PDB file of C-alpha atoms in Angstrom:
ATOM      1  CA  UNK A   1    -148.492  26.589  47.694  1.00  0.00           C
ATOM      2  CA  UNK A   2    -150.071  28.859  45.392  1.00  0.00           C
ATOM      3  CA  UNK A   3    -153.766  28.013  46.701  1.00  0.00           C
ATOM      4  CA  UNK A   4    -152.717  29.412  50.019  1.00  0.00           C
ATOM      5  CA  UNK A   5    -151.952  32.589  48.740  1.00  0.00           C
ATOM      6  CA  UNK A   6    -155.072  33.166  46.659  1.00  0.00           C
ATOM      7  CA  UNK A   7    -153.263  32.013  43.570  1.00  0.00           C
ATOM      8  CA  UNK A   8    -154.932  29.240  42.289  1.00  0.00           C
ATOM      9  CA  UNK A   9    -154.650  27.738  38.742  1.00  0.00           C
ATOM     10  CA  UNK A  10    -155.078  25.047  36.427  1.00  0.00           C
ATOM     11  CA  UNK A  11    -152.502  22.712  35.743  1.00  0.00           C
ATOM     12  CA  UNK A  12    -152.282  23.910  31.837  1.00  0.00           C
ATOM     13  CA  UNK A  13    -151.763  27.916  32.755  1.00  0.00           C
ATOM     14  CA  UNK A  14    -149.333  26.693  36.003  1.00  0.00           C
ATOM     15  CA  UNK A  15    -147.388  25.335  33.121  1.00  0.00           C
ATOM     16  CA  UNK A  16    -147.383  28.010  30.372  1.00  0.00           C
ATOM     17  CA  UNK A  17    -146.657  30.024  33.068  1.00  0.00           C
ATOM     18  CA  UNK A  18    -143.676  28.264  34.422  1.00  0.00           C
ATOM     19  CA  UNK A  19    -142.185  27.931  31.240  1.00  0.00           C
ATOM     20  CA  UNK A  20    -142.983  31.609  30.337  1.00  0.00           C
ATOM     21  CA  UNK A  21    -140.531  31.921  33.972  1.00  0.00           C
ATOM     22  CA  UNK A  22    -138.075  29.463  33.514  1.00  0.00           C
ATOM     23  CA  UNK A  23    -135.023  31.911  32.027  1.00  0.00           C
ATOM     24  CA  UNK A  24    -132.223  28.879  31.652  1.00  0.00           C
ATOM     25  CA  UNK A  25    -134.722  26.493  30.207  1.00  0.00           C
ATOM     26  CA  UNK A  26    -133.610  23.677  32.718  1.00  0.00           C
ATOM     27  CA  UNK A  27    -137.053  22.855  33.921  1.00  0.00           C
ATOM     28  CA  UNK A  28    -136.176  24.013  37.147  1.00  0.00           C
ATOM     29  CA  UNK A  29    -137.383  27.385  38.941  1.00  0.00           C
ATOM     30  CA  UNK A  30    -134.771  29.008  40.946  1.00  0.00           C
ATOM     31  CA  UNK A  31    -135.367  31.499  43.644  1.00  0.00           C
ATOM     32  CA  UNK A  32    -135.175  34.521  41.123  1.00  0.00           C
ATOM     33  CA  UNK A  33    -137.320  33.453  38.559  1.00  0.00           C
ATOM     34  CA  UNK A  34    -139.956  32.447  40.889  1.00  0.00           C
ATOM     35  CA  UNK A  35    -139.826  36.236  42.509  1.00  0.00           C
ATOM     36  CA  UNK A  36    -139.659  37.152  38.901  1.00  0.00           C
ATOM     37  CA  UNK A  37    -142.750  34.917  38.395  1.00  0.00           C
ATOM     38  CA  UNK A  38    -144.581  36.043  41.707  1.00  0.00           C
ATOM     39  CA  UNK A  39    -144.703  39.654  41.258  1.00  0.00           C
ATOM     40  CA  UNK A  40    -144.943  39.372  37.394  1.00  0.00           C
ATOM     41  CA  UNK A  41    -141.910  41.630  36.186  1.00  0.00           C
ATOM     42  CA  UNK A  42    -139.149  40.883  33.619  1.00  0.00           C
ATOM     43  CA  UNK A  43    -135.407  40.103  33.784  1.00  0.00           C
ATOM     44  CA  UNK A  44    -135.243  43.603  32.030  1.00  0.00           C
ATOM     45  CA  UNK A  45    -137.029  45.127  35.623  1.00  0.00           C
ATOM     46  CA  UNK A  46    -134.522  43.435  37.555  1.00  0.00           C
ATOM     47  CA  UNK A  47    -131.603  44.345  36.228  1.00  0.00           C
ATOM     48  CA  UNK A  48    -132.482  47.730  35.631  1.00  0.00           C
ATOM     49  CA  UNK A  49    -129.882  50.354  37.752  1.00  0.00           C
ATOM     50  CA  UNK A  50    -132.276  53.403  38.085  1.00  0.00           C
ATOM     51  CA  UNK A  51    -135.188  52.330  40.677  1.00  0.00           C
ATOM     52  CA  UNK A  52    -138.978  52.169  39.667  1.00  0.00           C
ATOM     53  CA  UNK A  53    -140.813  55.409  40.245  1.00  0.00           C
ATOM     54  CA  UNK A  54    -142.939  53.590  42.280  1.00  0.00           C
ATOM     55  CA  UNK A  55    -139.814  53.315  44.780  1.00  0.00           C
ATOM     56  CA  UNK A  56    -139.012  56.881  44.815  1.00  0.00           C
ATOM     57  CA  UNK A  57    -142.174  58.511  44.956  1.00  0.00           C
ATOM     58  CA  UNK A  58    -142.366  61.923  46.255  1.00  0.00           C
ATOM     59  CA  UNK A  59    -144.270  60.243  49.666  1.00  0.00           C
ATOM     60  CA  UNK A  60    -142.006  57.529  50.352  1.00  0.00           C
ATOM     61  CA  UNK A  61    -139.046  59.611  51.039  1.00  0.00           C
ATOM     62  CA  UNK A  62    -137.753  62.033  53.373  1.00  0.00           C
ATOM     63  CA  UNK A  63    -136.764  65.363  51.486  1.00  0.00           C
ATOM     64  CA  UNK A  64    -133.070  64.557  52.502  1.00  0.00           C
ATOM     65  CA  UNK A  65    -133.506  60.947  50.693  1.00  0.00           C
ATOM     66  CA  UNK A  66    -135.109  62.560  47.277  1.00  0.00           C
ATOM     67  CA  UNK A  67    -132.302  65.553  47.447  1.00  0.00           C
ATOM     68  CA  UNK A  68    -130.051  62.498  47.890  1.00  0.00           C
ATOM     69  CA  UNK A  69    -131.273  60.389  44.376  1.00  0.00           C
ATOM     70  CA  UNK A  70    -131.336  63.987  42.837  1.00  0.00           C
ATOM     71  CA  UNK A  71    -127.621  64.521  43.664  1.00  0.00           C
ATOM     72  CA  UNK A  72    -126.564  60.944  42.405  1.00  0.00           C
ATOM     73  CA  UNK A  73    -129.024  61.486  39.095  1.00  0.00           C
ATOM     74  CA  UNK A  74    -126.970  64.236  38.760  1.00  0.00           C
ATOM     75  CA  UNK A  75    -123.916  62.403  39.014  1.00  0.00           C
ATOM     76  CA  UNK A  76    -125.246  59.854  36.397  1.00  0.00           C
ATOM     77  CA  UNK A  77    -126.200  61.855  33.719  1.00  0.00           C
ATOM     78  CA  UNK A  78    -122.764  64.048  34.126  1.00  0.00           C
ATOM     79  CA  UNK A  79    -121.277  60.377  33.798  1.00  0.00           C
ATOM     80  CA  UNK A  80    -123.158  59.412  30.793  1.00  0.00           C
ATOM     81  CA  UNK A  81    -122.210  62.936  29.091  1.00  0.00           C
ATOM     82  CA  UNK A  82    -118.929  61.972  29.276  1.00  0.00           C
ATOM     83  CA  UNK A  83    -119.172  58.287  28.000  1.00  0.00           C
ATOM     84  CA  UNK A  84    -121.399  59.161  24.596  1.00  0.00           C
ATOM     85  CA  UNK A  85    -118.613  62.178  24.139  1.00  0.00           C
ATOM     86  CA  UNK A  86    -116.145  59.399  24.113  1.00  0.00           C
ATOM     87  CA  UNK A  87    -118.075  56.408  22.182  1.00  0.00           C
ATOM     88  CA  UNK A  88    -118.776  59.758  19.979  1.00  0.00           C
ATOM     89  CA  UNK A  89    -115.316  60.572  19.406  1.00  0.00           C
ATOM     90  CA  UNK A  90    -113.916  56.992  19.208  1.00  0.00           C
ATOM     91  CA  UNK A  91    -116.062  56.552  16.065  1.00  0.00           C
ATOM     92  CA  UNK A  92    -114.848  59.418  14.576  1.00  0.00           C
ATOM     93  CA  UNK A  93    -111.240  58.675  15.308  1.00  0.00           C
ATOM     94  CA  UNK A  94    -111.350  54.816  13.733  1.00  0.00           C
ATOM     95  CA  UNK A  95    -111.070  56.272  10.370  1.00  0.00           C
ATOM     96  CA  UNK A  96    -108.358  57.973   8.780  1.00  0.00           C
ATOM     97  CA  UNK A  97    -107.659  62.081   7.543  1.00  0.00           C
ATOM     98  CA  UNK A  98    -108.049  65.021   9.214  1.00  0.00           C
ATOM     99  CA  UNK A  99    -111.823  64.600  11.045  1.00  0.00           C
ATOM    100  CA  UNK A 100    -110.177  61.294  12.014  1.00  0.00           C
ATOM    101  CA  UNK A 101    -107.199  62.979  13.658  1.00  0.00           C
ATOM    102  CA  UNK A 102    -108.865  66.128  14.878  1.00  0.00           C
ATOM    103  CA  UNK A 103    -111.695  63.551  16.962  1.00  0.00           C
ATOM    104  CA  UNK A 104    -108.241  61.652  18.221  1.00  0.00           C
ATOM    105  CA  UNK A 105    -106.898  65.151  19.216  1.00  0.00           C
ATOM    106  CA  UNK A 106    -110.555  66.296  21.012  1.00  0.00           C
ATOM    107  CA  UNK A 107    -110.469  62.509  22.612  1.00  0.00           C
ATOM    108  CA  UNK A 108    -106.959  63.031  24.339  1.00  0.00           C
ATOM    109  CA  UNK A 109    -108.200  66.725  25.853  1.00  0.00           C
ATOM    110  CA  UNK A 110    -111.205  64.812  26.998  1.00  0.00           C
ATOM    111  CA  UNK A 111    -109.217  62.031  28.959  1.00  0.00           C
ATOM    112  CA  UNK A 112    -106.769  64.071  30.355  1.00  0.00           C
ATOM    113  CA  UNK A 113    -109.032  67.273  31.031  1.00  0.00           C
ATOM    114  CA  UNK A 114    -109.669  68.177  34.952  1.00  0.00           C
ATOM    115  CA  UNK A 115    -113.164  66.290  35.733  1.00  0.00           C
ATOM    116  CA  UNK A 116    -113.869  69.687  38.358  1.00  0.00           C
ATOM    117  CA  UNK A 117    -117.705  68.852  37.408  1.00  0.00           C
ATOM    118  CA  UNK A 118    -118.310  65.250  37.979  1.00  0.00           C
ATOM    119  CA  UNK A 119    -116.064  65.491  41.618  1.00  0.00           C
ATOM    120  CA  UNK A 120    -118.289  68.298  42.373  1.00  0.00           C
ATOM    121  CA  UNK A 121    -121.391  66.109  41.424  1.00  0.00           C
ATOM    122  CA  UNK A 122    -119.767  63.279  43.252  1.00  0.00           C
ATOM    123  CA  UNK A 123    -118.949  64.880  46.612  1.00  0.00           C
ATOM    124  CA  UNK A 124    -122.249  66.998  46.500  1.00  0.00           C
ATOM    125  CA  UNK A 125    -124.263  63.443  46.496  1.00  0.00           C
ATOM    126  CA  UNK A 126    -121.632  61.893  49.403  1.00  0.00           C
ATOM    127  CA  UNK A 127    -122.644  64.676  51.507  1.00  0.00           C
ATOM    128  CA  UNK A 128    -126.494  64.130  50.490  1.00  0.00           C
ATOM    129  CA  UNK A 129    -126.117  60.545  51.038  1.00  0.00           C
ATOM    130  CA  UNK A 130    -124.357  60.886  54.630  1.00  0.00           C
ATOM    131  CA  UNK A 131    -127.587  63.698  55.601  1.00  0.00           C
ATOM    132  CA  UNK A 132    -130.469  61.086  54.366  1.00  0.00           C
ATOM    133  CA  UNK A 133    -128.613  58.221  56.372  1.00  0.00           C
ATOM    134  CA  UNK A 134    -130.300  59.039  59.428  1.00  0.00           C
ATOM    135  CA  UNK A 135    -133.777  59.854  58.131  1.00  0.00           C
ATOM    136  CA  UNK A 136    -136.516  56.751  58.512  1.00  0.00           C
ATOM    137  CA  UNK A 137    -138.796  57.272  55.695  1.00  0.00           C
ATOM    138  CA  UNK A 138    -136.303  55.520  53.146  1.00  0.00           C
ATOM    139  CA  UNK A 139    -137.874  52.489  51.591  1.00  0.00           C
ATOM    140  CA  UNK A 140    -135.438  49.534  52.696  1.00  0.00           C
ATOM    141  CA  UNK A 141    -132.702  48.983  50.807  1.00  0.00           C
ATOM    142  CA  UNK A 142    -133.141  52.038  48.980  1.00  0.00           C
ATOM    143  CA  UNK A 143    -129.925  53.635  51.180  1.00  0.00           C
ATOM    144  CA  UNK A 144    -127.821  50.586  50.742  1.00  0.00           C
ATOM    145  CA  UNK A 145    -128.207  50.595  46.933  1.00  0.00           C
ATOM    146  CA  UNK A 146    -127.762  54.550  46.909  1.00  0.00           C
ATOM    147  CA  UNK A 147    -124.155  53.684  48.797  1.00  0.00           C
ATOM    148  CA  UNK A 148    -123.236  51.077  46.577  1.00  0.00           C
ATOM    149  CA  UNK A 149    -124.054  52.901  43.460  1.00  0.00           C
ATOM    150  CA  UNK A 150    -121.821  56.277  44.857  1.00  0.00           C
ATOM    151  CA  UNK A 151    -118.818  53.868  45.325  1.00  0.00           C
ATOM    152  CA  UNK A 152    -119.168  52.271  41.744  1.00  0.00           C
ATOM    153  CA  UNK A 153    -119.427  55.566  40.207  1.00  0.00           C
ATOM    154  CA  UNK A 154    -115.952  56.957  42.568  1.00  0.00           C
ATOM    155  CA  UNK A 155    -114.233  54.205  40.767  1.00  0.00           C
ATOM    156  CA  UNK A 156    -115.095  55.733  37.457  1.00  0.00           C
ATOM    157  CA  UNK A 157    -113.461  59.104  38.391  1.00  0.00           C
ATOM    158  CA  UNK A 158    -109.921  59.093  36.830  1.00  0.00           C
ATOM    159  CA  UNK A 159    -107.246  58.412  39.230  1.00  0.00           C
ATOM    160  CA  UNK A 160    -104.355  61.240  40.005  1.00  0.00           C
ATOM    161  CA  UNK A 161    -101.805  61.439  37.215  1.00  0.00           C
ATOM    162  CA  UNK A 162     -97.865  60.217  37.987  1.00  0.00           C
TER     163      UNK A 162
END
């Protein structure tokens, strides 16, 4: 299989290499870790959420498509401000005095404060996404995954109070 597509090696590298690709250790290949294997990446690669630069390159997208990754990189990073502000604040508030009580205090304001800026980020990248669906110079897959990542990152906006 390999010799047809250019590939060819001896028995002893086939092997290293192999094992090198074999992730579960069960002396099988599956069909991940053999595209893993093929193109030479690492599980790190594939489970990586931002895409490669190589995939968003300023000449593989329409303008509407890069204004599009812009808006949900904006979204992402407004997202991630407000997780280390937490993670920040929940280590302060695990010990005990006043600091301790004061990060609980800024904690609360920050869970129940109005998110105006992230549902501005988030409909400003819905409205990018719906422009760039129609455009043809977006790599494939690229709009699906853009679509998928908007609706993971709606369920992350708080939900109305009762």
């Amino acid at each position: 299989f390999l010799e047809q597509l250019g590939e060819t090696k001896r028995i002893v590298e086939l092997r290293a290499d192999l094992r090198e690709s074999d992730l579960d250790f069960n002396r099988r290949l599956s069909f991940l870790e053999f595209c893993l294997f093929r193109y030479k990446k690492k599980v790190s690669d594939f489970l990586r959420r931002d895409p490669p630069a190589e995939d968003c390159a300023p000449g593989s997208m329409s303008p509407a498509a890069m204004k599009a990754q812009e808006a949900l990189q904006a979204v992402r990073s407004e997202i991630n401000r407000i997780e280390n502000l937490k993670a920040d604040l929940e280590s302060k508030a695990a010990g005990s005095g006043v600091k301790a009580m004061q990060a609980k205090n800024e904690l609360q304001q920050l869970l129940t404060k109005d998110n105006t800026e992230l549902n501005r980020a988030l409909l400003t990248a819905e409205a990018a996404l719906r422009k760039a669906g129609g455009g043809g110079d977006i790599p494939p897959g690229s709009m699906w995954w853009m679509n998928r990542e908007l609706t993971e990152m709606k369920k992350y906006r708080p939900q109305k109070r009762q």
